[in-house]
Amino acid sequence: MIDIIFCISAAVAIISALLTVSAHNVVHALLYLVTMMLAIALIFFMLGSPFAAALQIIVYAGAVMVLFVFVTMMLHQGERSLAAERQLFNPQVAKGPLILSALLVIELILLSLGSVGLHQEILTGSLPVDQTVKQLAIQLFGSYRVLVVLAAIMLLAALVSAIHITKQGNKPDTKAKPIHKSGSTEFTPVEIEPNQAQTNKKTRGEHG
Amino acid sequence: MIEITWILALSGVLFAIGLFGLLSRRNLLFMLISLEIMLNGIALIFIAASSLHGNVNGQLMYLFILTLAACEVAVGLALVIGIYRQQQDLDVDKLTKLKG
């Protein structure tokens, strides 16, 4: 029974990954990507590491996806993305991810009802005591503490570099900027907004 | 108990799909998404190894992979925004400013 549930989750993960890679629209790709991450979280759960499953959902399907969606909305690639956003709450678009996620939810309910016999000991043979979250924390802040510090430094470096890259008006870049049709070298939010308003008006005029 | 070979196969398939996406898509956002798929495939191997060997080292490595992925996404998306500001496009074939 566990094998069947694993096979369904694996199939869901592979199908969503394929649809992610082959999607034409970024928003659809992100929906399928979230589904793939939920399927992988379910597999983690079945493998006897619920902590990793929770982290997968919180960090990947939560934080990273929010970052992606935020950037997708920020970039706002002209009329094509406008049309895509008009379709955003169209149930037709979200049908595929919804069906796949519903499969995963059914599997999770089956697992947690215990009808399959999901307990860590049964699932992964005789699981020793040293696979608990407590043991993980002892290891993490014991023998791996240098890596924790290094990870913290890496996060700080990523934060600083992300802020630096996205900062408006980097001086060395002004020379390398291509000639825009508007002639402006830098885009401030104030400058972007009228353009978006224009495209909005244009598309509204075309479709309205 | 799930067979370890199945998990390895699934992980390999996910990695292959991600690699295919990375090589075939020309949109920078889709390339980052494909990188995420590849990282997920790798994380799956670590969790499976953790459950196979019965210790927490695999889960610890998963924690660090998670940190790495978060850093990679943050810097990658910052670069995407910067490139979009300069080029008004995310097509990597058009990023030829550095060509000699």
mmCIF file of C-alpha atoms in Angstrom:
data_model
loop_
_atom_site.group_PDB
_atom_site.id
_atom_site.type_symbol
_atom_site.label_atom_id
_atom_site.label_comp_id
_atom_site.label_asym_id
_atom_site.label_seq_id
_atom_site.Cartn_x
_atom_site.Cartn_y
_atom_site.Cartn_z
ATOM 1 C CA MET A 1 0.000 0.000 0.000
ATOM 2 C CA ILE A 2 2.856 2.329 0.845
ATOM 3 C CA ASP A 3 4.365 1.404 -2.487
ATOM 4 C CA ILE A 4 1.208 2.379 -4.325
ATOM 5 C CA ILE A 5 1.035 5.718 -2.542
ATOM 6 C CA PHE A 6 4.695 6.321 -3.275
ATOM 7 C CA CYS A 7 4.147 5.520 -6.943
ATOM 8 C CA ILE A 8 1.225 7.955 -7.164
ATOM 9 C CA SER A 9 3.247 10.703 -5.490
ATOM 10 C CA ALA A 10 6.201 10.042 -7.753
ATOM 11 C CA ALA A 11 3.945 10.168 -10.807
ATOM 12 C CA VAL A 12 2.457 13.447 -9.611
ATOM 13 C CA ALA A 13 5.945 14.862 -9.047
ATOM 14 C CA ILE A 14 7.190 13.818 -12.487
ATOM 15 C CA ILE A 15 4.083 15.018 -14.317
ATOM 16 C CA SER A 16 4.165 18.389 -12.566
ATOM 17 C CA ALA A 17 7.881 18.764 -13.230
ATOM 18 C CA LEU A 18 7.351 18.056 -16.928
ATOM 19 C CA LEU A 19 4.464 20.519 -17.098
ATOM 20 C CA THR A 20 6.556 23.095 -15.229
ATOM 21 C CA VAL A 21 9.356 22.845 -17.736
ATOM 22 C CA SER A 22 7.035 22.878 -20.742
ATOM 23 C CA ALA A 23 4.638 25.620 -19.643
ATOM 24 C CA HIS A 24 4.463 28.781 -21.717
ATOM 25 C CA ASN A 25 3.249 30.974 -18.908
ATOM 26 C CA VAL A 26 5.327 31.687 -15.812
ATOM 27 C CA VAL A 27 2.297 31.654 -13.524
ATOM 28 C CA HIS A 28 1.194 28.210 -14.728
ATOM 29 C CA ALA A 29 4.750 26.935 -14.344
ATOM 30 C CA LEU A 30 4.830 28.202 -10.761
ATOM 31 C CA LEU A 31 1.510 26.497 -9.958
ATOM 32 C CA TYR A 32 2.862 23.186 -11.224
ATOM 33 C CA LEU A 33 6.146 23.763 -9.394
ATOM 34 C CA VAL A 34 4.279 24.158 -6.096
ATOM 35 C CA THR A 35 2.457 20.904 -6.828
ATOM 36 C CA MET A 36 5.762 19.152 -7.472
ATOM 37 C CA MET A 37 7.161 20.424 -4.181
ATOM 38 C CA LEU A 38 4.078 19.230 -2.286
ATOM 39 C CA ALA A 39 4.484 15.783 -3.856
ATOM 40 C CA ILE A 40 8.129 15.692 -2.820
ATOM 41 C CA ALA A 41 7.169 16.795 0.692
ATOM 42 C CA LEU A 42 4.745 13.865 0.860
ATOM 43 C CA ILE A 43 7.546 11.522 -0.190
ATOM 44 C CA PHE A 44 9.759 12.967 2.552
ATOM 45 C CA PHE A 45 6.940 12.288 4.994
ATOM 46 C CA MET A 46 6.699 8.701 3.827
ATOM 47 C CA LEU A 47 10.448 8.304 4.132
ATOM 48 C CA GLY A 48 10.173 9.032 7.844
ATOM 49 C CA SER A 49 11.421 12.608 8.033
ATOM 50 C CA PRO A 50 8.381 14.765 8.813
ATOM 51 C CA PHE A 51 10.647 17.639 9.799
ATOM 52 C CA ALA A 52 12.103 17.797 6.307
ATOM 53 C CA ALA A 53 8.598 17.591 4.856
ATOM 54 C CA ALA A 54 7.476 20.547 6.963
ATOM 55 C CA LEU A 55 10.556 22.524 5.962
ATOM 56 C CA GLN A 56 9.977 21.683 2.307
ATOM 57 C CA ILE A 57 6.457 23.098 2.480
ATOM 58 C CA ILE A 58 7.354 26.136 4.592
ATOM 59 C CA VAL A 59 10.526 27.204 2.825
ATOM 60 C CA TYR A 60 10.152 25.942 -0.744
ATOM 61 C CA ALA A 61 6.425 25.985 -1.375
ATOM 62 C CA GLY A 62 6.075 29.023 0.865
ATOM 63 C CA ALA A 63 8.961 31.448 0.845
ATOM 64 C CA VAL A 64 10.715 30.628 -2.428
ATOM 65 C CA MET A 65 7.474 30.492 -4.375
ATOM 66 C CA VAL A 66 6.352 33.813 -2.934
ATOM 67 C CA LEU A 67 9.652 35.268 -4.118
ATOM 68 C CA PHE A 68 9.108 33.895 -7.617
ATOM 69 C CA VAL A 69 5.530 35.122 -7.807
ATOM 70 C CA PHE A 70 6.579 38.525 -6.512
ATOM 71 C CA VAL A 71 9.247 38.910 -9.188
ATOM 72 C CA THR A 72 6.855 37.666 -11.858
ATOM 73 C CA MET A 73 4.358 40.323 -10.880
ATOM 74 C CA MET A 74 7.087 42.963 -10.667
ATOM 75 C CA LEU A 75 8.430 42.307 -14.143
ATOM 76 C CA HIS A 76 5.029 42.524 -15.737
ATOM 77 C CA GLN A 77 6.084 41.538 -19.220
ATOM 78 C CA GLY A 78 3.749 43.566 -21.336
ATOM 79 C CA GLU A 79 0.442 42.452 -22.729
ATOM 80 C CA ARG A 80 1.154 38.761 -22.605
ATOM 81 C CA SER A 81 1.423 38.768 -18.842
ATOM 82 C CA LEU A 82 -1.561 41.053 -18.599
ATOM 83 C CA ALA A 83 -3.595 38.496 -20.482
ATOM 84 C CA ALA A 84 -2.145 35.842 -18.220
ATOM 85 C CA GLU A 85 -3.158 37.735 -15.124
ATOM 86 C CA ARG A 86 -6.633 38.166 -16.479
ATOM 87 C CA GLN A 87 -6.761 34.384 -16.582
ATOM 88 C CA LEU A 88 -5.338 34.031 -13.098
ATOM 89 C CA PHE A 89 -8.599 33.271 -11.330
ATOM 90 C CA ASN A 90 -9.971 31.320 -14.209
ATOM 91 C CA PRO A 91 -10.685 27.845 -12.838
ATOM 92 C CA GLN A 92 -9.716 26.302 -16.169
ATOM 93 C CA VAL A 93 -6.122 27.384 -15.697
ATOM 94 C CA ALA A 94 -5.744 26.030 -12.185
ATOM 95 C CA LYS A 95 -7.491 22.771 -13.020
ATOM 96 C CA GLY A 96 -4.363 20.687 -13.585
ATOM 97 C CA PRO A 97 -2.543 21.706 -10.403
ATOM 98 C CA LEU A 98 -5.772 21.401 -8.423
ATOM 99 C CA ILE A 99 -6.372 17.829 -9.593
ATOM 100 C CA LEU A 100 -2.793 16.806 -8.855
ATOM 101 C CA SER A 101 -2.871 18.490 -5.428
ATOM 102 C CA ALA A 102 -6.194 16.825 -4.649
ATOM 103 C CA LEU A 103 -4.521 13.465 -5.326
ATOM 104 C CA LEU A 104 -1.816 14.387 -2.842
ATOM 105 C CA VAL A 105 -4.353 15.478 -0.224
ATOM 106 C CA ILE A 106 -6.212 12.184 -0.576
ATOM 107 C CA GLU A 107 -2.939 10.319 -0.101
ATOM 108 C CA LEU A 108 -2.097 12.386 2.962
ATOM 109 C CA ILE A 109 -5.505 11.702 4.493
ATOM 110 C CA LEU A 110 -5.087 7.984 3.796
ATOM 111 C CA LEU A 111 -1.689 8.058 5.437
ATOM 112 C CA SER A 112 -2.705 10.029 8.492
ATOM 113 C CA LEU A 113 -5.835 8.026 9.121
ATOM 114 C CA GLY A 114 -3.500 5.180 9.847
ATOM 115 C CA SER A 115 -5.426 2.758 7.677
ATOM 116 C CA VAL A 116 -2.229 2.123 5.773
ATOM 117 C CA GLY A 117 -0.338 1.671 8.994
ATOM 118 C CA LEU A 118 1.845 4.706 8.792
ATOM 119 C CA HIS A 119 4.028 4.854 11.781
ATOM 120 C CA GLN A 120 7.666 5.595 11.471
ATOM 121 C CA GLU A 121 8.695 2.219 12.831
ATOM 122 C CA ILE A 122 6.547 0.297 10.395
ATOM 123 C CA LEU A 123 7.365 2.578 7.516
ATOM 124 C CA THR A 124 11.113 2.540 7.666
ATOM 125 C CA GLY A 125 11.722 -0.777 9.292
ATOM 126 C CA SER A 126 12.954 -0.426 12.851
ATOM 127 C CA LEU A 127 13.760 3.239 13.004
ATOM 128 C CA PRO A 128 16.296 3.996 15.711
ATOM 129 C CA VAL A 129 15.855 6.770 18.212
ATOM 130 C CA ASP A 130 18.540 8.920 16.632
ATOM 131 C CA GLN A 131 16.379 10.105 13.756
ATOM 132 C CA THR A 132 14.285 12.484 15.767
ATOM 133 C CA VAL A 133 14.315 16.242 15.509
ATOM 134 C CA LYS A 134 16.071 16.400 18.867
ATOM 135 C CA GLN A 135 18.922 14.304 17.551
ATOM 136 C CA LEU A 136 19.032 16.493 14.455
ATOM 137 C CA ALA A 137 19.380 19.619 16.558
ATOM 138 C CA ILE A 138 22.108 18.029 18.684
ATOM 139 C CA GLN A 139 24.041 17.111 15.557
ATOM 140 C CA LEU A 140 23.423 20.466 13.890
ATOM 141 C CA PHE A 141 24.709 22.563 16.762
ATOM 142 C CA GLY A 142 27.266 19.997 17.813
ATOM 143 C CA SER A 143 29.530 18.543 15.188
ATOM 144 C CA TYR A 144 28.141 20.667 12.329
ATOM 145 C CA ARG A 145 28.271 24.057 14.031
ATOM 146 C CA VAL A 146 30.926 25.408 11.671
ATOM 147 C CA LEU A 147 28.573 24.737 8.783
ATOM 148 C CA VAL A 148 25.820 26.647 10.557
ATOM 149 C CA VAL A 149 28.069 29.684 10.821
ATOM 150 C CA LEU A 150 29.083 29.311 7.184
ATOM 151 C CA ALA A 151 25.429 29.074 6.143
ATOM 152 C CA ALA A 152 24.716 32.246 8.090
ATOM 153 C CA ILE A 153 27.574 34.036 6.325
ATOM 154 C CA MET A 154 26.305 32.757 2.982
ATOM 155 C CA LEU A 155 22.806 34.059 3.705
ATOM 156 C CA LEU A 156 24.208 37.431 4.692
ATOM 157 C CA ALA A 157 26.298 37.570 1.523
ATOM 158 C CA ALA A 158 23.279 36.684 -0.585
ATOM 159 C CA LEU A 159 21.221 39.362 1.143
ATOM 160 C CA VAL A 160 23.856 42.054 0.633
ATOM 161 C CA SER A 161 24.474 41.114 -3.003
ATOM 162 C CA ALA A 162 20.753 40.956 -3.804
ATOM 163 C CA ILE A 163 20.272 44.426 -2.343
ATOM 164 C CA HIS A 164 23.296 45.731 -4.205
ATOM 165 C CA ILE A 165 22.256 44.269 -7.561
ATOM 166 C CA THR A 166 18.707 45.575 -7.394
ATOM 167 C CA LYS A 167 19.680 48.985 -6.079
ATOM 168 C CA GLN A 168 18.521 51.770 -8.362
ATOM 169 C CA GLY A 169 21.130 53.906 -10.041
ATOM 170 C CA ASN A 170 24.320 51.925 -9.866
ATOM 171 C CA LYS A 171 26.971 54.318 -11.075
ATOM 172 C CA PRO A 172 29.088 51.924 -13.200
ATOM 173 C CA ASP A 173 26.020 50.718 -15.070
ATOM 174 C CA THR A 174 24.965 54.049 -16.512
ATOM 175 C CA LYS A 175 27.560 53.887 -19.259
ATOM 176 C CA ALA A 176 26.662 50.366 -20.284
ATOM 177 C CA LYS A 177 22.930 50.988 -20.438
ATOM 178 C CA PRO A 178 21.404 50.521 -23.872
ATOM 179 C CA ILE A 179 19.465 53.323 -25.458
ATOM 180 C CA HIS A 180 15.847 53.027 -24.490
ATOM 181 C CA LYS A 181 13.065 54.408 -26.525
ATOM 182 C CA SER A 182 12.240 56.775 -23.722
ATOM 183 C CA GLY A 183 15.870 57.830 -23.394
ATOM 184 C CA SER A 184 15.894 57.463 -19.653
ATOM 185 C CA THR A 185 18.788 55.538 -18.200
ATOM 186 C CA GLU A 186 17.203 54.502 -14.976
ATOM 187 C CA PHE A 187 13.809 53.219 -14.074
ATOM 188 C CA THR A 188 12.344 54.555 -10.937
ATOM 189 C CA PRO A 189 9.007 53.216 -9.806
ATOM 190 C CA VAL A 190 7.466 56.533 -10.706
ATOM 191 C CA GLU A 191 8.656 56.165 -14.263
ATOM 192 C CA ILE A 192 7.470 52.617 -14.596
ATOM 193 C CA GLU A 193 3.964 53.309 -13.461
ATOM 194 C CA PRO A 194 2.853 55.607 -16.296
ATOM 195 C CA ASN A 195 4.088 53.044 -18.843
ATOM 196 C CA GLN A 196 2.094 50.326 -17.176
ATOM 197 C CA ALA A 197 -0.917 52.576 -17.085
ATOM 198 C CA GLN A 198 -0.493 53.129 -20.804
ATOM 199 C CA THR A 199 -0.297 49.426 -21.568
ATOM 200 C CA ASN A 200 -3.303 48.866 -19.368
ATOM 201 C CA LYS A 201 -5.246 51.448 -21.258
ATOM 202 C CA LYS A 202 -4.087 50.027 -24.557
ATOM 203 C CA THR A 203 -5.134 46.493 -23.752
ATOM 204 C CA ARG A 204 -8.374 47.657 -22.258
ATOM 205 C CA GLY A 205 -9.077 49.623 -25.361
ATOM 206 C CA GLU A 206 -8.336 46.609 -27.535
ATOM 207 C CA HIS A 207 -10.409 44.201 -25.589
ATOM 208 C CA GLY A 208 -13.106 46.505 -24.365
ATOM 209 C CA MET B 1 9.715 0.396 3.340
ATOM 210 C CA ILE B 2 10.121 2.038 -0.007
ATOM 211 C CA GLU B 3 12.773 0.583 -2.248
ATOM 212 C CA ILE B 4 15.820 2.810 -2.423
ATOM 213 C CA THR B 5 16.193 2.194 -6.156
ATOM 214 C CA TRP B 6 12.781 3.711 -6.853
ATOM 215 C CA ILE B 7 13.734 6.854 -4.992
ATOM 216 C CA LEU B 8 17.021 7.048 -6.832
ATOM 217 C CA ALA B 9 15.165 6.628 -10.116
ATOM 218 C CA LEU B 10 12.671 9.355 -9.216
ATOM 219 C CA SER B 11 15.492 11.636 -8.177
ATOM 220 C CA GLY B 12 17.341 10.979 -11.418
ATOM 221 C CA VAL B 13 14.232 11.640 -13.466
ATOM 222 C CA LEU B 14 13.599 14.923 -11.658
ATOM 223 C CA PHE B 15 17.208 15.964 -12.135
ATOM 224 C CA ALA B 16 17.010 15.091 -15.829
ATOM 225 C CA ILE B 17 13.805 17.073 -16.263
ATOM 226 C CA GLY B 18 15.398 20.052 -14.567
ATOM 227 C CA LEU B 19 18.525 19.780 -16.684
ATOM 228 C CA PHE B 20 16.427 19.539 -19.832
ATOM 229 C CA GLY B 21 14.508 22.637 -18.827
ATOM 230 C CA LEU B 22 17.687 24.506 -18.003
ATOM 231 C CA LEU B 23 19.204 23.713 -21.371
ATOM 232 C CA SER B 24 16.122 24.109 -23.541
ATOM 233 C CA ARG B 25 14.304 27.131 -22.129
ATOM 234 C CA ARG B 26 15.580 30.553 -23.089
ATOM 235 C CA ASN B 27 13.682 32.549 -20.484
ATOM 236 C CA LEU B 28 15.772 33.390 -17.425
ATOM 237 C CA LEU B 29 12.876 32.830 -15.013
ATOM 238 C CA PHE B 30 12.226 29.358 -16.407
ATOM 239 C CA MET B 31 15.907 28.517 -16.088
ATOM 240 C CA LEU B 32 15.801 29.423 -12.380
ATOM 241 C CA ILE B 33 12.674 27.293 -11.952
ATOM 242 C CA SER B 34 14.469 24.370 -13.605
ATOM 243 C CA LEU B 35 17.336 24.824 -11.158
ATOM 244 C CA GLU B 36 14.809 24.496 -8.340
ATOM 245 C CA ILE B 37 13.589 21.191 -9.792
ATOM 246 C CA MET B 38 17.165 19.896 -9.962
ATOM 247 C CA LEU B 39 17.839 20.903 -6.344
ATOM 248 C CA ASN B 40 14.674 19.117 -5.252
ATOM 249 C CA GLY B 41 15.831 15.944 -6.969
ATOM 250 C CA ILE B 42 19.121 16.134 -5.104
ATOM 251 C CA ALA B 43 17.428 16.803 -1.765
ATOM 252 C CA LEU B 44 15.347 13.676 -2.291
ATOM 253 C CA ILE B 45 18.509 11.549 -2.439
ATOM 254 C CA PHE B 46 19.757 13.012 0.840
ATOM 255 C CA ILE B 47 16.500 12.336 2.680
ATOM 256 C CA ALA B 48 16.378 8.809 1.267
ATOM 257 C CA ALA B 49 19.958 8.220 2.399
ATOM 258 C CA SER B 50 19.076 9.534 5.842
ATOM 259 C CA SER B 51 16.245 7.046 6.121
ATOM 260 C CA LEU B 52 18.369 4.238 4.670
ATOM 261 C CA HIS B 53 21.294 4.666 7.013
ATOM 262 C CA GLY B 54 19.192 5.511 10.028
ATOM 263 C CA ASN B 55 20.964 8.695 11.038
ATOM 264 C CA VAL B 56 20.252 12.393 10.665
ATOM 265 C CA ASN B 57 23.210 13.404 8.509
ATOM 266 C CA GLY B 58 21.112 13.333 5.347
ATOM 267 C CA GLN B 59 18.494 15.601 6.883
ATOM 268 C CA LEU B 60 21.240 17.989 7.992
ATOM 269 C CA MET B 61 22.536 18.144 4.435
ATOM 270 C CA TYR B 62 18.958 18.803 3.325
ATOM 271 C CA LEU B 63 18.896 21.792 5.685
ATOM 272 C CA PHE B 64 22.032 23.178 4.069
ATOM 273 C CA ILE B 65 20.707 22.520 0.574
ATOM 274 C CA LEU B 66 17.619 24.485 1.579
ATOM 275 C CA THR B 67 19.793 27.411 2.682
ATOM 276 C CA LEU B 68 21.762 27.189 -0.541
ATOM 277 C CA ALA B 69 18.572 27.178 -2.610
ATOM 278 C CA ALA B 70 17.254 30.224 -0.778
ATOM 279 C CA CYS B 71 20.506 32.124 -1.436
ATOM 280 C CA GLU B 72 20.547 31.036 -5.067
ATOM 281 C CA VAL B 73 16.968 32.146 -5.630
ATOM 282 C CA ALA B 74 17.547 35.501 -3.956
ATOM 283 C CA VAL B 75 20.649 36.343 -5.998
ATOM 284 C CA GLY B 76 19.191 34.848 -9.186
ATOM 285 C CA LEU B 77 15.989 36.844 -8.969
ATOM 286 C CA ALA B 78 17.959 40.006 -8.182
ATOM 287 C CA LEU B 79 19.954 39.368 -11.355
ATOM 288 C CA VAL B 80 16.714 38.788 -13.268
ATOM 289 C CA ILE B 81 15.399 42.155 -12.119
ATOM 290 C CA GLY B 82 18.672 43.862 -13.002
ATOM 291 C CA ILE B 83 18.785 42.286 -16.452
ATOM 292 C CA TYR B 84 15.161 43.163 -17.097
ATOM 293 C CA ARG B 85 15.874 46.772 -16.186
ATOM 294 C CA GLN B 86 18.764 46.904 -18.636
ATOM 295 C CA GLN B 87 17.459 44.832 -21.534
ATOM 296 C CA GLN B 88 13.666 44.967 -21.168
ATOM 297 C CA ASP B 89 13.760 41.274 -21.976
ATOM 298 C CA LEU B 90 14.579 37.992 -20.273
ATOM 299 C CA ASP B 91 15.742 36.089 -23.347
ATOM 300 C CA VAL B 92 19.237 34.795 -22.644
ATOM 301 C CA ASP B 93 20.046 34.726 -26.361
ATOM 302 C CA LYS B 94 19.781 38.494 -26.429
ATOM 303 C CA LEU B 95 22.210 38.997 -23.551
ATOM 304 C CA THR B 96 25.240 39.567 -25.754
ATOM 305 C CA LYS B 97 26.665 42.679 -24.127
ATOM 306 C CA LEU B 98 29.755 40.852 -22.912
ATOM 307 C CA LYS B 99 30.574 39.301 -26.289
ATOM 308 C CA GLY B 100 33.922 40.463 -27.635
#
